[in-house]
Amino acid sequence: MTHQPMNPTPDAEDALLPVEGIAGSRRSFLRLAGFGIASTVLAGCSRGPVRRAVTYLEAPDGIVAGRGYKMATTCAGCTARCGALARCRDGRPIKLEGLPDHPLSGGGLCAVGQAEVLSLYDAQRFDGPRAARAKTTWANADREVARVLAKVRKDGGKVRVLTETVTSPSTQAAIDGFCALVKDGRHVVYDALSSSAILDAHERTHGRRVLPRYRFDRAEVIASFDADFLGTWISPVGFARDYASGRRPDGDGAKMSRHWQFEARVSLTGGRADRRLRVAPWETGAALAGLCDLLGKKAGRTSPASGSAASAPHGDHLAGLADELWAARGRSIVVCGDDDVGTQTLANLANDLLGNYGTTVDLERPSRQKLGRDGALSELRTELASGQVALLIVDGANPVYDLAFPGGLGGAIEKAGLLVSTAGLEDETSQLAHVVCPSPHFLEAWDDAEPIEGILSLTQPTVPPLRDARSLRASLSVWSGGAADDRALVEAHWKQSVHPRAVPEQRFATFFRQALHDGFIELPARRRDPAPFQLAGVRLPDPPAKPDGGRLAVVVYPKVSMLDGRHAHNPWLQELADPVSRIAWESYAVLSPATAERLDVAEGDVVRLRTDADGSPVALPVHLQLGQHDGVVAVARGYGRSGTDRFADIGPDWWEGEATVGPGGRIGESAAHWLTVHGETIRTTGTAVAIATTSDHRALASVQEYHSLVVPPHLAPEHGEIRRAARTVELDRFREDPEHEIHGAHHHPTGNLWPADHAPEGNRWGMVVDLSACTGCSGCVVACQAENNIPVVGRDEVQRHREMSWMRIDRYHQGDPDDVQISHQPMMCQHCDNAPCESVCPVLATIQSSDGLNQQVYNRCVGTRYCANTCPYKVRRFNWFEYPRKSELQNHALNPDVTVRSRGVMEKCSMCVQRIQEARIEARRQGVELRDGDIQVACQDSCPAQAITFGDLADPKSEVSKKAAGARAYRVLEETQVEPAVRYLAQVRNRRS
Amino acid sequence: MESTVPTETPPAQSPADVSLRGDGRPTVPPLITGNKTPADVTRDVCAPLERGATGLWWGAFLAALALLIVGIISVGYQIATGIGTWGLNRTVGWAFDITNFVFWVGIGHAGTLISAVLLLFRQKWRTSINRSAEAMTIFAVICAGLFPVIHMGRPWLAFWVFPYPNDRGPLWVNFRSALLWDVFAIGTYFTISLLFWYIGMIPDLATIRDRATGFRKKIMGWLSLGWDGAARTWARYEVACVLLAALATPLVVSVHSVVSSDFATSIVPGWHTTVFPPYFVIGAIFSGFAMVLTLLLIARKVMNFEDYITRRHIQAMCKVIVFTGSIVGLAYLTELFVAWYSGNPYEQFAFLNRMSGPMAWSYWIMVSCNVLSPQLLWFRKVRESIGAVFCLSLVINVGMWFERFVIIVTSLTRDFLPSSWASYAPTWIEVGSLVGGFGLFFTLFLLFCRVLPMIAMFEVKAVIRPQTHESKEGGS
C-alpha cells in the first residue's frame, strides 16, 4: 500500500461503484432448482448479469483502480483523538487502522474507532440542513441564524455554544471568535463521559484547571480508584499501550508493574488488575483518604486526610498498597475516576505525597481530551430556563439525551430562542432543534486536533463528501461573515498559530503537506510557570449516601462499545459482545450473584428499578457479575437512544426470528435519569433504587454461557477440573520455574506416531497472542469484522449463539467475589497442522495450504457443518441464512479483496490471506524477498497493546518465531495433537500472597 | 452378532415357548394358526390388495399423509430460507438432522437381518415377517438418506459428495471423510436391500398376476419378469436368494459401523470412541426389531393377518429385543468404563456431563427406555400381552432416537473450551422435519400394504403345518 500525502478528489459518482448483485440470479435459479430434493441438478449454464465498471478516464493522482492506499487522519470516535490510517480503495475508505508512530496511540485503534468507517456510510445521516425538521438550503439556515444574531446585536441576549470537549485548535479559535462577536457570547463545554472533577480538583490543588497526562508506562505501581483506564476512561488506547509497555514479564527489558484496582462494578481494567478490591461508591473517598493518611505518615506530612486510615475500607490492603507505592515514589501513579471533587483532590494529594507530579502525572503537557466543566451546565440551565438564551448552538454533544435527569439540561433546552444542532445523524437534541446544520463525518472532512498539548494531528477527507454537510468551524465562519471553505480555515489556523511554533524556517506549504502525510506533528512544550501543590485545596470527600432499606446504589458506566451512546447507530458496535459481560444488543442491570440470590432473581429475569425522585420504574433484565459489590446495581449508559428502532428488522427474517429491539422499540434503556447533580459535578454513581422483581424473563444475547475454566464441580473428573486454555501464572512463581508454571506437572512433549501429513514448504504462517498484554478491549474483533466483510446478524441470532465474528475474546473468571480476576483470550482459527476439520469434509472444502494455512473454499462448501462440530476451538462460523445487507451505502465499506459469503457456507479466520497475498504480490513486483513484518493481519494491525504477532514460523529469526520459542509460549489444547499454528503467551499477574 | 443369533434365539427350541400338552410332552405352538391351506394363504394375503381399502387403512393413511405434509412444509421452508430455521448454533452443528439420519438407518437394519441372516441360519419363523421387514428397511433407508441431504446448507449441491468425473481439474471428494463413507455404505445398502426385496417378491407378484385382471395384471406381469413357476426357475431363484443373502449379510455389520465412524473418527469427546461400531450395529438391530414389532402389531390387526403373524413371531422378536437390549446396556457401561479408564479428562467430563449435566434428562430417558424397559420381556406374561409388547416397542423406538440425540447433542454442547459451550433447543421447524420423517415412512409403508403382498406367500406355505401341507407349487 502506498501512503498518500494528498487528498485525492475523484468524482464521487465514479468512485462509488455499487456493489449490489452479490446474490445474482444464477444462485437463485440453482436454489430453486435444488428444491427437487432427490434430483441432482446439473445446470448452471446461465450467466449472471454483467456489471461494467468504467475506469477513470483520467485517474486522479496516486489512485490506481483496485489498488489500496492509506491516508493519515485523526479518529474522532471519541475525544481521545488517536492517530488513524484510512485504508482506501478506489477513492473511498474501507477500513480504519491505527497510525503507527503516533505519539499518543502508537498504532492502536479501539473498537469504536475501527467501527467509524461504517458510520461514514450510514444512509440515515442528514443530507443538507434542516429547519423545523424539514429540508432546507444552507442559505435559508444561515439566514435564520443571521436573523437571530442581528436581533441579539440589537436587543441583547445570550449566545451560547454548547459542545463536548473541542480538541481542534482551529475550531476552538472559530468558537472563540464567534463568541466575541456578540456582547454575551460564551462557549460551554461538557462531556457526557466527564472528567470534570479531575479538572476541578487540579484547579483547587494546583491553581490550574487542567487534566494531567497520565503516564502508565512510567509507573511501577498503579493504584486505580474506579478509573477504567483500559476500557473507557479519557484515552484508553494510549493508556493500554503505555500499560502494556510497563508489563513485559520476560525478554529484553523485562519489567512488571503492579496494579491495584478499587471499584464497585467490574470494569475491563479491574478484571486485569493484580489485586482487585470491591469498594462501594460511598467508600471510594474513604479508601483514598485512608491511603493519603498512610502515605502522609510515611512522608511526615499532615493533611486533611490525617487520621482517616482507621475508618477506611480494606485497611490491611491499603497499608500494603501504601508500602508498595511509597517504595516506588515517583514511579507510581494514583488515578481516580470518581465524580467527587473532594475525592479527586485526595488523589492529587496522594500523587503529590508520592512525588508523582512531573513523572507519571504530567502537568507540563496536559491532556486536552476532557475539558468539560459540569458546573457550567447549571448556569446554562438557569439562563435557558429564564429565556435569556437567544441562540444555542449544540455541537458534538447530545444534551437532551445525556442530561435527561432531574437538574440536568433536559427540558430547559427547548426554551432557547433558536436551537441549532450540528448533529450529523438525527439525535434527541436535533429532534428539538429549530435548525440543524449537519456536520460531516471525519472521514470526509478537514479537521485538526490537539489531544495532548504539543501533539497536533490533522484530519483529511478520504472520500468526497457523501452528504451535504458543513463543520461547526465552517458554519461559525459563515455566521461570522467568512467563507465556508473548511480546508482553508484549517490551513489558515495552522499557518497563523502552528507553523510559527513548529518549523518557521520551512515553507508553510511543505510543512503542511508533510504534516498531512504524517498525520501529526509534535511541538515543543509551552513555557509555563510551575504549579506547586496547594494543600489548602484538598477537600474531604463528599460521598453519596449508602442506600438503606435493601435498596441498591446505581452505578452508571460506559461500555467499551457504546461509550456515551453516540455510536448507538453503528451495528458493528451494537453487535460487539462486551468484553466483561459478553452480551450484545442490550442494556441490563448488573448484580452480584449474592445480591441476585437475596432478591431471588436469575440471569435474564426482568426487574424494575425505581428511584425516589421519579415514579416511573425502568425494567431491565438482570445480568450476574462475579466480583461486583453487593450494594450496587450497574447499568450501562448509551442505550435507549432514539433512532435505534432502525435495528428492529436487522438480521434474517424467518418464522421464529425475533426483533432485535427491546420491548420499548429501541436497543436497551437509557440510564441517564439516574445521574444527579452534585455540587459542581454530575454524579454517575450512588442514586438509590429499589428493585422489584417481575415474572418476565428476557434471554440475553450473550455469546458465552459458561464463564470459568473450572468445570462445574458436580461434573468434574479427577485431575480434569480445570481446562488450561487461558493460562495465568503469578510473577514470582513464573520467574522461579517458568516451564512448570506454564506447562504444568504433567506436561509431556508431544510427539506423533505418524509421519507429517503434508510437509510445509516455504513459509509457515503463524501467530502469537500475548495474553499478558491483551486487555480484552475488542478492537481486534471489530477490525476483523471490517476487514473480512463479516455480516451483522442481529440480537436474536446472537442470542441463539450464531454470531458470525471470526475472532472472539473468550472471557474467564477466576477467584472469589472479593478478588476476582478475569482472563481474556482472543480466539480465532488456530490453523492446525493436523486440522480435525480437514479430514472430515466430504468435499474437500477445507484444506491445508502449502504455507500452513487452513483454507476454507467457500464455493466448494456444501454445508455439512461437520468441520465446525469437530473443531476443538469452535471457531468456525456457518452462514445460517442469507444475511441481509440492506444498506446499499454501507456496502461501500465492504473489502473488495474478500468474498461476501452466501447462505449455507462455512467460514472462519483466514489469517487475512488477502493481506498475505497482497504483500507477496507487492514483493514479487518489486523483486524483493518478503520481510518479517511486511504482512500485518487486521487483528494485529490496530491492537493497542500490540498483543498479536503474525509472521513466518519457518523463519527462526522472525518476531513470531522468537516469541513462540519464549518461556511463556504454549498452545491451547496441545494435548489433542492438532498442532495449532497459534501460540499464546501465558498471562502473568503480579500477585503477592 | 452372527454367531450369537443361532445359539441364543432359536425360538422353536426356546423353553419359554414350550407349553405342555395334556400328556406332559412338550409341544411347540404353530407358526401359522387357523389351519390354513395354501389356498387360504393366497386368498388371505391377496385380500387387502384385491378388495378396496378399508376405513381403518384410509384413516391411517391420511394421518401419515398429514405428517408427511407437515414435513414437506418444514423442509421446504428450511431449504428456501436456510439451516438457521433449525435450532442449531455455532457449537451444536448437528441435532435433529443427524439424529434422525442415524435413527432411520438403525431402523433399516432389522429387515436385512431378518431376511438375510435368518435365511442363512434357516430360521423359519422369519417367513411371515421378512417381506414387511424388508419393505420397512427400504423406506427407513429412504428416510435416512433424505436427512443428510436436507441438512446441508446448500442441498442443491448435494451431488458434490459423489466422486463423479468433472471438468474442475483434480477436484475430487475426500476419501478420508466418514461422511463420504456414509455415501457409499448407505448407497450399497439401499441397492442390495432393494434388490433382495424385489427378487424375493417375484413369485408372489406372479401369484397376484395370475389372480388379477386388467391394469394390475399388466403391471404385475412386468414386475414378475415372466415367472413361470417351473422347477428350474425355482432352483435358480433359490440360488439367487442365497447369493443375495450372503451379499447382504456383511452389510448388516458394515452400514452401521460406517455410520458410527461419523462420530468415532472425529475428535469430539463423547464421539471419539472405538466401541462405536459394534455398539451402533447392535443398537440398530435392537431398534429395527422394535420398529418391526410396532408396524406388524398394527398391520396384523388392520390387515387381518393374526393367523400369519402369530404370538410365536412376536415372542421370537421379543427375545431378540431383550437380548440386543442387554448388549446395548453393556455398551453403555463399556463407554463409561472406557471413559474412566482412559484417564482423558475431556472424555470423562463428556460422560459425567451426559449423566448429570444440563441435558441429563435425555440420557436417563435413553437408559430407561433402552436398557431397563426391555428387561420386562424376560417375563412371559409381558411377551404374550400384545398391548404390552406394542407399548414397549414404542418405548424402545423413543429410547433409540434419544440414544442418537444424546450422543450427538450432549457431546457437542460442551466440548473442549468452556467459552464455547452452548445449549441447544429445537425449533418448531426442526420438530416438523422429525414428524415429516415418520410421515414419509408410514405413508410409504401403508402404500406398500395396499399394493404389494405384505407376507411372503410362497415361503409361508412352506411352513404351514404338515397335516395341511400341500405342494408349494399349488399356490403359485
PDB file of N, CA, C and O in Angstrom, chain B residues 323-367:
ATOM      1  N   PHE B 323     -32.430 -59.564  24.153  1.00  0.00           N
ATOM      2  CA  PHE B 323     -31.014 -59.907  24.008  1.00  0.00           C
ATOM      3  C   PHE B 323     -30.210 -58.690  23.533  1.00  0.00           C
ATOM      4  O   PHE B 323     -29.208 -58.293  24.146  1.00  0.00           O
ATOM      5  N   THR B 324     -30.665 -58.075  22.442  1.00  0.00           N
ATOM      6  CA  THR B 324     -29.885 -56.950  21.917  1.00  0.00           C
ATOM      7  C   THR B 324     -29.957 -55.767  22.878  1.00  0.00           C
ATOM      8  O   THR B 324     -28.980 -55.040  23.042  1.00  0.00           O
ATOM      9  N   GLY B 325     -31.103 -55.595  23.549  1.00  0.00           N
ATOM     10  CA  GLY B 325     -31.224 -54.504  24.512  1.00  0.00           C
ATOM     11  C   GLY B 325     -30.217 -54.663  25.628  1.00  0.00           C
ATOM     12  O   GLY B 325     -29.638 -53.677  26.112  1.00  0.00           O
ATOM     13  N   SER B 326     -29.961 -55.887  26.032  1.00  0.00           N
ATOM     14  CA  SER B 326     -28.977 -56.101  27.088  1.00  0.00           C
ATOM     15  C   SER B 326     -27.576 -55.788  26.594  1.00  0.00           C
ATOM     16  O   SER B 326     -26.761 -55.229  27.325  1.00  0.00           O
ATOM     17  N   ILE B 327     -27.323 -56.122  25.323  1.00  0.00           N
ATOM     18  CA  ILE B 327     -25.994 -55.773  24.784  1.00  0.00           C
ATOM     19  C   ILE B 327     -25.855 -54.257  24.703  1.00  0.00           C
ATOM     20  O   ILE B 327     -24.793 -53.701  24.998  1.00  0.00           O
ATOM     21  N   VAL B 328     -26.936 -53.584  24.344  1.00  0.00           N
ATOM     22  CA  VAL B 328     -26.895 -52.117  24.313  1.00  0.00           C
ATOM     23  C   VAL B 328     -26.552 -51.584  25.703  1.00  0.00           C
ATOM     24  O   VAL B 328     -25.711 -50.706  25.865  1.00  0.00           O
ATOM     25  N   GLY B 329     -27.176 -52.159  26.722  1.00  0.00           N
ATOM     26  CA  GLY B 329     -26.867 -51.743  28.097  1.00  0.00           C
ATOM     27  C   GLY B 329     -25.399 -51.961  28.406  1.00  0.00           C
ATOM     28  O   GLY B 329     -24.735 -51.113  29.012  1.00  0.00           O
ATOM     29  N   LEU B 330     -24.885 -53.104  27.954  1.00  0.00           N
ATOM     30  CA  LEU B 330     -23.468 -53.394  28.179  1.00  0.00           C
ATOM     31  C   LEU B 330     -22.602 -52.355  27.464  1.00  0.00           C
ATOM     32  O   LEU B 330     -21.591 -51.895  27.993  1.00  0.00           O
ATOM     33  N   ALA B 331     -23.045 -51.960  26.269  1.00  0.00           N
ATOM     34  CA  ALA B 331     -22.281 -50.964  25.524  1.00  0.00           C
ATOM     35  C   ALA B 331     -22.245 -49.638  26.285  1.00  0.00           C
ATOM     36  O   ALA B 331     -21.215 -48.969  26.344  1.00  0.00           O
ATOM     37  N   TYR B 332     -23.384 -49.282  26.892  1.00  0.00           N
ATOM     38  CA  TYR B 332     -23.394 -48.027  27.667  1.00  0.00           C
ATOM     39  C   TYR B 332     -22.402 -48.116  28.824  1.00  0.00           C
ATOM     40  O   TYR B 332     -21.668 -47.174  29.110  1.00  0.00           O
ATOM     41  N   LEU B 333     -22.373 -49.274  29.474  1.00  0.00           N
ATOM     42  CA  LEU B 333     -21.442 -49.432  30.589  1.00  0.00           C
ATOM     43  C   LEU B 333     -20.006 -49.412  30.093  1.00  0.00           C
ATOM     44  O   LEU B 333     -19.119 -48.828  30.712  1.00  0.00           O
ATOM     45  N   THR B 334     -19.773 -50.054  28.951  1.00  0.00           N
ATOM     46  CA  THR B 334     -18.413 -50.080  28.397  1.00  0.00           C
ATOM     47  C   THR B 334     -17.929 -48.664  28.116  1.00  0.00           C
ATOM     48  O   THR B 334     -16.789 -48.313  28.420  1.00  0.00           O
ATOM     49  N   GLU B 335     -18.818 -47.890  27.548  1.00  0.00           N
ATOM     50  CA  GLU B 335     -18.476 -46.495  27.257  1.00  0.00           C
ATOM     51  C   GLU B 335     -18.015 -45.773  28.520  1.00  0.00           C
ATOM     52  O   GLU B 335     -17.013 -45.073  28.536  1.00  0.00           O
ATOM     53  N   LEU B 336     -18.796 -45.946  29.572  1.00  0.00           N
ATOM     54  CA  LEU B 336     -18.456 -45.271  30.827  1.00  0.00           C
ATOM     55  C   LEU B 336     -17.135 -45.783  31.364  1.00  0.00           C
ATOM     56  O   LEU B 336     -16.288 -45.014  31.809  1.00  0.00           O
ATOM     57  N   PHE B 337     -16.958 -47.103  31.293  1.00  0.00           N
ATOM     58  CA  PHE B 337     -15.724 -47.673  31.810  1.00  0.00           C
ATOM     59  C   PHE B 337     -14.523 -47.128  31.033  1.00  0.00           C
ATOM     60  O   PHE B 337     -13.531 -46.711  31.615  1.00  0.00           O
ATOM     61  N   VAL B 338     -14.644 -47.129  29.728  1.00  0.00           N
ATOM     62  CA  VAL B 338     -13.504 -46.698  28.915  1.00  0.00           C
ATOM     63  C   VAL B 338     -13.197 -45.221  29.168  1.00  0.00           C
ATOM     64  O   VAL B 338     -12.044 -44.819  29.241  1.00  0.00           O
ATOM     65  N   ALA B 339     -14.263 -44.426  29.325  1.00  0.00           N
ATOM     66  CA  ALA B 339     -14.030 -43.011  29.611  1.00  0.00           C
ATOM     67  C   ALA B 339     -13.251 -42.858  30.911  1.00  0.00           C
ATOM     68  O   ALA B 339     -12.303 -42.081  31.001  1.00  0.00           O
ATOM     69  N   TRP B 340     -13.643 -43.641  31.907  1.00  0.00           N
ATOM     70  CA  TRP B 340     -12.946 -43.553  33.189  1.00  0.00           C
ATOM     71  C   TRP B 340     -11.534 -44.079  33.066  1.00  0.00           C
ATOM     72  O   TRP B 340     -10.581 -43.476  33.526  1.00  0.00           O
ATOM     73  N   TYR B 341     -11.397 -45.221  32.378  1.00  0.00           N
ATOM     74  CA  TYR B 341     -10.126 -45.911  32.308  1.00  0.00           C
ATOM     75  C   TYR B 341      -9.125 -45.147  31.448  1.00  0.00           C
ATOM     76  O   TYR B 341      -7.930 -45.223  31.649  1.00  0.00           O
ATOM     77  N   SER B 342      -9.627 -44.405  30.465  1.00  0.00           N
ATOM     78  CA  SER B 342      -8.732 -43.692  29.562  1.00  0.00           C
ATOM     79  C   SER B 342      -7.906 -42.636  30.297  1.00  0.00           C
ATOM     80  O   SER B 342      -6.825 -42.287  29.866  1.00  0.00           O
ATOM     81  N   GLY B 343      -8.446 -42.119  31.388  1.00  0.00           N
ATOM     82  CA  GLY B 343      -7.751 -41.042  32.087  1.00  0.00           C
ATOM     83  C   GLY B 343      -7.819 -39.739  31.340  1.00  0.00           C
ATOM     84  O   GLY B 343      -7.201 -38.750  31.731  1.00  0.00           O
ATOM     85  N   ASN B 344      -8.597 -39.681  30.271  1.00  0.00           N
ATOM     86  CA  ASN B 344      -8.710 -38.456  29.486  1.00  0.00           C
ATOM     87  C   ASN B 344      -9.790 -37.574  30.108  1.00  0.00           C
ATOM     88  O   ASN B 344     -10.966 -37.922  30.109  1.00  0.00           O
ATOM     89  N   PRO B 345      -9.390 -36.440  30.672  1.00  0.00           N
ATOM     90  CA  PRO B 345     -10.384 -35.632  31.399  1.00  0.00           C
ATOM     91  C   PRO B 345     -11.515 -35.125  30.516  1.00  0.00           C
ATOM     92  O   PRO B 345     -12.638 -34.966  30.993  1.00  0.00           O
ATOM     93  N   TYR B 346     -11.234 -34.871  29.235  1.00  0.00           N
ATOM     94  CA  TYR B 346     -12.300 -34.391  28.348  1.00  0.00           C
ATOM     95  C   TYR B 346     -13.354 -35.475  28.165  1.00  0.00           C
ATOM     96  O   TYR B 346     -14.553 -35.226  28.185  1.00  0.00           O
ATOM     97  N   GLU B 347     -12.830 -36.710  27.997  1.00  0.00           N
ATOM     98  CA  GLU B 347     -13.717 -37.857  27.805  1.00  0.00           C
ATOM     99  C   GLU B 347     -14.544 -38.088  29.076  1.00  0.00           C
ATOM    100  O   GLU B 347     -15.753 -38.298  29.030  1.00  0.00           O
ATOM    101  N   GLN B 348     -13.854 -38.029  30.198  1.00  0.00           N
ATOM    102  CA  GLN B 348     -14.546 -38.264  31.468  1.00  0.00           C
ATOM    103  C   GLN B 348     -15.619 -37.202  31.683  1.00  0.00           C
ATOM    104  O   GLN B 348     -16.743 -37.507  32.070  1.00  0.00           O
ATOM    105  N   PHE B 349     -15.253 -35.970  31.372  1.00  0.00           N
ATOM    106  CA  PHE B 349     -16.236 -34.898  31.554  1.00  0.00           C
ATOM    107  C   PHE B 349     -17.441 -35.108  30.639  1.00  0.00           C
ATOM    108  O   PHE B 349     -18.580 -34.915  31.039  1.00  0.00           O
ATOM    109  N   ALA B 350     -17.170 -35.544  29.416  1.00  0.00           N
ATOM    110  CA  ALA B 350     -18.266 -35.703  28.463  1.00  0.00           C
ATOM    111  C   ALA B 350     -19.311 -36.658  29.018  1.00  0.00           C
ATOM    112  O   ALA B 350     -20.516 -36.437  28.873  1.00  0.00           O
ATOM    113  N   PHE B 351     -18.847 -37.721  29.695  1.00  0.00           N
ATOM    114  CA  PHE B 351     -19.822 -38.702  30.191  1.00  0.00           C
ATOM    115  C   PHE B 351     -20.457 -38.255  31.494  1.00  0.00           C
ATOM    116  O   PHE B 351     -21.649 -38.485  31.718  1.00  0.00           O
ATOM    117  N   LEU B 352     -19.672 -37.591  32.342  1.00  0.00           N
ATOM    118  CA  LEU B 352     -20.287 -37.039  33.555  1.00  0.00           C
ATOM    119  C   LEU B 352     -21.350 -36.016  33.166  1.00  0.00           C
ATOM    120  O   LEU B 352     -22.425 -35.946  33.755  1.00  0.00           O
ATOM    121  N   ASN B 353     -21.029 -35.240  32.143  1.00  0.00           N
ATOM    122  CA  ASN B 353     -21.966 -34.219  31.687  1.00  0.00           C
ATOM    123  C   ASN B 353     -23.220 -34.854  31.087  1.00  0.00           C
ATOM    124  O   ASN B 353     -24.323 -34.357  31.259  1.00  0.00           O
ATOM    125  N   ARG B 354     -23.041 -35.986  30.423  1.00  0.00           N
ATOM    126  CA  ARG B 354     -24.200 -36.678  29.880  1.00  0.00           C
ATOM    127  C   ARG B 354     -25.118 -37.140  30.994  1.00  0.00           C
ATOM    128  O   ARG B 354     -26.329 -37.036  30.899  1.00  0.00           O
ATOM    129  N   MET B 355     -24.490 -37.641  32.053  1.00  0.00           N
ATOM    130  CA  MET B 355     -25.301 -38.259  33.089  1.00  0.00           C
ATOM    131  C   MET B 355     -25.889 -37.244  34.059  1.00  0.00           C
ATOM    132  O   MET B 355     -26.960 -37.471  34.603  1.00  0.00           O
ATOM    133  N   SER B 356     -25.171 -36.150  34.291  1.00  0.00           N
ATOM    134  CA  SER B 356     -25.729 -35.212  35.268  1.00  0.00           C
ATOM    135  C   SER B 356     -25.584 -33.758  34.840  1.00  0.00           C
ATOM    136  O   SER B 356     -25.754 -32.866  35.653  1.00  0.00           O
ATOM    137  N   GLY B 357     -25.320 -33.518  33.596  1.00  0.00           N
ATOM    138  CA  GLY B 357     -25.259 -32.140  33.109  1.00  0.00           C
ATOM    139  C   GLY B 357     -26.647 -31.604  32.806  1.00  0.00           C
ATOM    140  O   GLY B 357     -27.658 -32.211  33.168  1.00  0.00           O
ATOM    141  N   PRO B 358     -26.696 -30.479  32.113  1.00  0.00           N
ATOM    142  CA  PRO B 358     -27.997 -29.851  31.838  1.00  0.00           C
ATOM    143  C   PRO B 358     -28.914 -30.701  30.970  1.00  0.00           C
ATOM    144  O   PRO B 358     -30.122 -30.512  30.997  1.00  0.00           O
ATOM    145  N   MET B 359     -28.355 -31.633  30.203  1.00  0.00           N
ATOM    146  CA  MET B 359     -29.220 -32.444  29.349  1.00  0.00           C
ATOM    147  C   MET B 359     -29.294 -33.878  29.856  1.00  0.00           C
ATOM    148  O   MET B 359     -29.554 -34.816  29.098  1.00  0.00           O
ATOM    149  N   ALA B 360     -29.075 -34.042  31.164  1.00  0.00           N
ATOM    150  CA  ALA B 360     -29.090 -35.393  31.744  1.00  0.00           C
ATOM    151  C   ALA B 360     -30.441 -36.068  31.531  1.00  0.00           C
ATOM    152  O   ALA B 360     -30.509 -37.285  31.397  1.00  0.00           O
ATOM    153  N   TRP B 361     -31.491 -35.279  31.482  1.00  0.00           N
ATOM    154  CA  TRP B 361     -32.820 -35.878  31.262  1.00  0.00           C
ATOM    155  C   TRP B 361     -32.833 -36.767  30.028  1.00  0.00           C
ATOM    156  O   TRP B 361     -33.420 -37.830  30.020  1.00  0.00           O
ATOM    157  N   SER B 362     -32.137 -36.340  28.962  1.00  0.00           N
ATOM    158  CA  SER B 362     -32.169 -37.134  27.736  1.00  0.00           C
ATOM    159  C   SER B 362     -31.389 -38.434  27.923  1.00  0.00           C
ATOM    160  O   SER B 362     -31.766 -39.474  27.404  1.00  0.00           O
ATOM    161  N   TYR B 363     -30.324 -38.365  28.714  1.00  0.00           N
ATOM    162  CA  TYR B 363     -29.546 -39.581  28.967  1.00  0.00           C
ATOM    163  C   TYR B 363     -30.398 -40.592  29.732  1.00  0.00           C
ATOM    164  O   TYR B 363     -30.418 -41.775  29.413  1.00  0.00           O
ATOM    165  N   TRP B 364     -31.116 -40.119  30.718  1.00  0.00           N
ATOM    166  CA  TRP B 364     -31.882 -41.057  31.542  1.00  0.00           C
ATOM    167  C   TRP B 364     -33.124 -41.549  30.813  1.00  0.00           C
ATOM    168  O   TRP B 364     -33.578 -42.655  31.056  1.00  0.00           O
ATOM    169  N   ILE B 365     -33.661 -40.762  29.894  1.00  0.00           N
ATOM    170  CA  ILE B 365     -34.714 -41.292  29.021  1.00  0.00           C
ATOM    171  C   ILE B 365     -34.145 -42.461  28.222  1.00  0.00           C
ATOM    172  O   ILE B 365     -34.729 -43.534  28.118  1.00  0.00           O
ATOM    173  N   MET B 366     -32.948 -42.233  27.682  1.00  0.00           N
ATOM    174  CA  MET B 366     -32.312 -43.257  26.864  1.00  0.00           C
ATOM    175  C   MET B 366     -32.101 -44.531  27.675  1.00  0.00           C
ATOM    176  O   MET B 366     -32.470 -45.627  27.244  1.00  0.00           O
ATOM    177  N   VAL B 367     -31.525 -44.406  28.875  1.00  0.00           N
ATOM    178  CA  VAL B 367     -31.220 -45.600  29.671  1.00  0.00           C
ATOM    179  C   VAL B 367     -32.505 -46.309  30.077  1.00  0.00           C
ATOM    180  O   VAL B 367     -32.626 -47.523  29.956  1.00  0.00           O
TER     181      VAL B 367
END
